[in-house]
């Protein structure tokens, strides 16, 4: 059951990336760009989580899988600061 949850979270994150970037291509609002990059980091984090816990349970990928989420959040924070200063 946990495998299905991990996989559905990854699919949901990828769907969010697709929808946000599609909207960004029509309306070039920079905040949509920052959110799309952030969701891409979350999607990569969820894919690595699925790989860590389901595909390769004998290998510890916990530090590697947190890096994309951290980078995505940092990009979103940077984008939010940029939008408030402009």
CSV table of C-alpha atoms in Angstrom, one decimal:
chain,number,residue,atom,x,y,z
A,1,UNK,CA,0.0,0.0,0.0
A,2,UNK,CA,2.9,2.4,0.8
A,3,UNK,CA,4.3,1.8,-2.7
A,4,UNK,CA,1.1,3.0,-4.3
A,5,UNK,CA,1.2,6.2,-2.1
A,6,UNK,CA,4.8,6.9,-3.1
A,7,UNK,CA,4.0,6.4,-6.7
A,8,UNK,CA,0.8,8.5,-6.6
A,9,UNK,CA,2.7,11.4,-4.9
A,10,UNK,CA,5.3,11.3,-7.7
A,11,UNK,CA,2.7,11.3,-10.4
A,12,UNK,CA,0.8,14.2,-8.7
A,13,UNK,CA,4.0,16.2,-8.5
A,14,UNK,CA,4.8,15.6,-12.2
A,15,UNK,CA,1.2,16.6,-13.1
A,16,UNK,CA,1.6,19.9,-11.1
A,17,UNK,CA,4.9,20.6,-12.9
A,18,UNK,CA,3.2,20.0,-16.3
A,19,UNK,CA,0.2,22.2,-15.4
A,20,UNK,CA,2.2,25.1,-13.9
A,21,UNK,CA,4.7,25.2,-16.8
A,22,UNK,CA,1.9,25.0,-19.4
A,23,UNK,CA,0.3,28.0,-17.7
A,24,UNK,CA,3.7,29.8,-17.6
A,25,UNK,CA,4.1,29.3,-21.4
A,26,UNK,CA,0.8,31.1,-22.0
A,27,UNK,CA,1.2,33.8,-19.3
A,28,UNK,CA,4.9,34.6,-18.6
A,29,UNK,CA,4.4,35.4,-15.0
A,30,UNK,CA,7.8,34.7,-13.3
A,31,UNK,CA,6.1,33.4,-10.1
A,32,UNK,CA,4.7,30.5,-12.2
A,33,UNK,CA,8.3,29.8,-13.3
A,34,UNK,CA,9.6,29.6,-9.7
A,35,UNK,CA,6.6,27.4,-8.7
A,36,UNK,CA,7.2,25.1,-11.6
A,37,UNK,CA,10.9,24.7,-10.7
A,38,UNK,CA,9.9,24.0,-7.1
A,39,UNK,CA,7.4,21.3,-8.1
A,40,UNK,CA,10.0,19.8,-10.4
A,41,UNK,CA,12.3,19.5,-7.3
A,42,UNK,CA,9.4,17.9,-5.4
A,43,UNK,CA,8.7,15.5,-8.2
A,44,UNK,CA,12.3,14.4,-8.3
A,45,UNK,CA,12.3,14.0,-4.6
A,46,UNK,CA,9.2,11.8,-4.8
A,47,UNK,CA,10.8,9.7,-7.6
A,48,UNK,CA,13.9,9.2,-5.5
A,49,UNK,CA,11.8,8.4,-2.5
A,50,UNK,CA,10.1,5.6,-4.5
A,51,UNK,CA,13.4,4.4,-5.7
A,52,UNK,CA,14.9,4.4,-2.2
A,53,UNK,CA,12.2,2.6,-0.4
A,54,UNK,CA,10.8,0.3,-3.1
A,55,UNK,CA,13.3,-0.4,-5.9
A,56,UNK,CA,16.6,-0.2,-3.8
A,57,UNK,CA,15.7,-0.8,-0.2
A,58,UNK,CA,19.2,-2.0,0.6
A,59,UNK,CA,20.8,1.4,-0.4
A,60,UNK,CA,20.3,4.5,1.7
A,61,UNK,CA,19.4,7.4,-0.6
A,62,UNK,CA,18.0,9.7,2.2
A,63,UNK,CA,20.6,12.4,1.8
A,64,UNK,CA,20.5,12.3,-2.0
A,65,UNK,CA,16.7,12.5,-2.2
A,66,UNK,CA,16.4,15.5,0.1
A,67,UNK,CA,18.6,17.7,-2.1
A,68,UNK,CA,16.1,18.2,-5.0
A,69,UNK,CA,13.4,19.3,-2.5
A,70,UNK,CA,15.7,21.6,-0.7
A,71,UNK,CA,16.9,23.2,-4.0
A,72,UNK,CA,13.3,23.5,-5.1
A,73,UNK,CA,12.3,25.3,-1.9
A,74,UNK,CA,15.3,27.6,-2.2
A,75,UNK,CA,14.4,28.5,-5.7
A,76,UNK,CA,10.8,29.2,-4.6
A,77,UNK,CA,11.9,31.4,-1.7
A,78,UNK,CA,14.3,33.3,-4.1
A,79,UNK,CA,11.4,33.8,-6.5
A,80,UNK,CA,9.1,35.1,-3.8
A,81,UNK,CA,11.7,37.5,-2.6
A,82,UNK,CA,12.3,38.7,-6.2
A,83,UNK,CA,8.6,39.2,-6.8
A,84,UNK,CA,8.1,41.3,-3.6
A,85,UNK,CA,11.1,43.6,-4.4
A,86,UNK,CA,10.1,44.3,-8.0
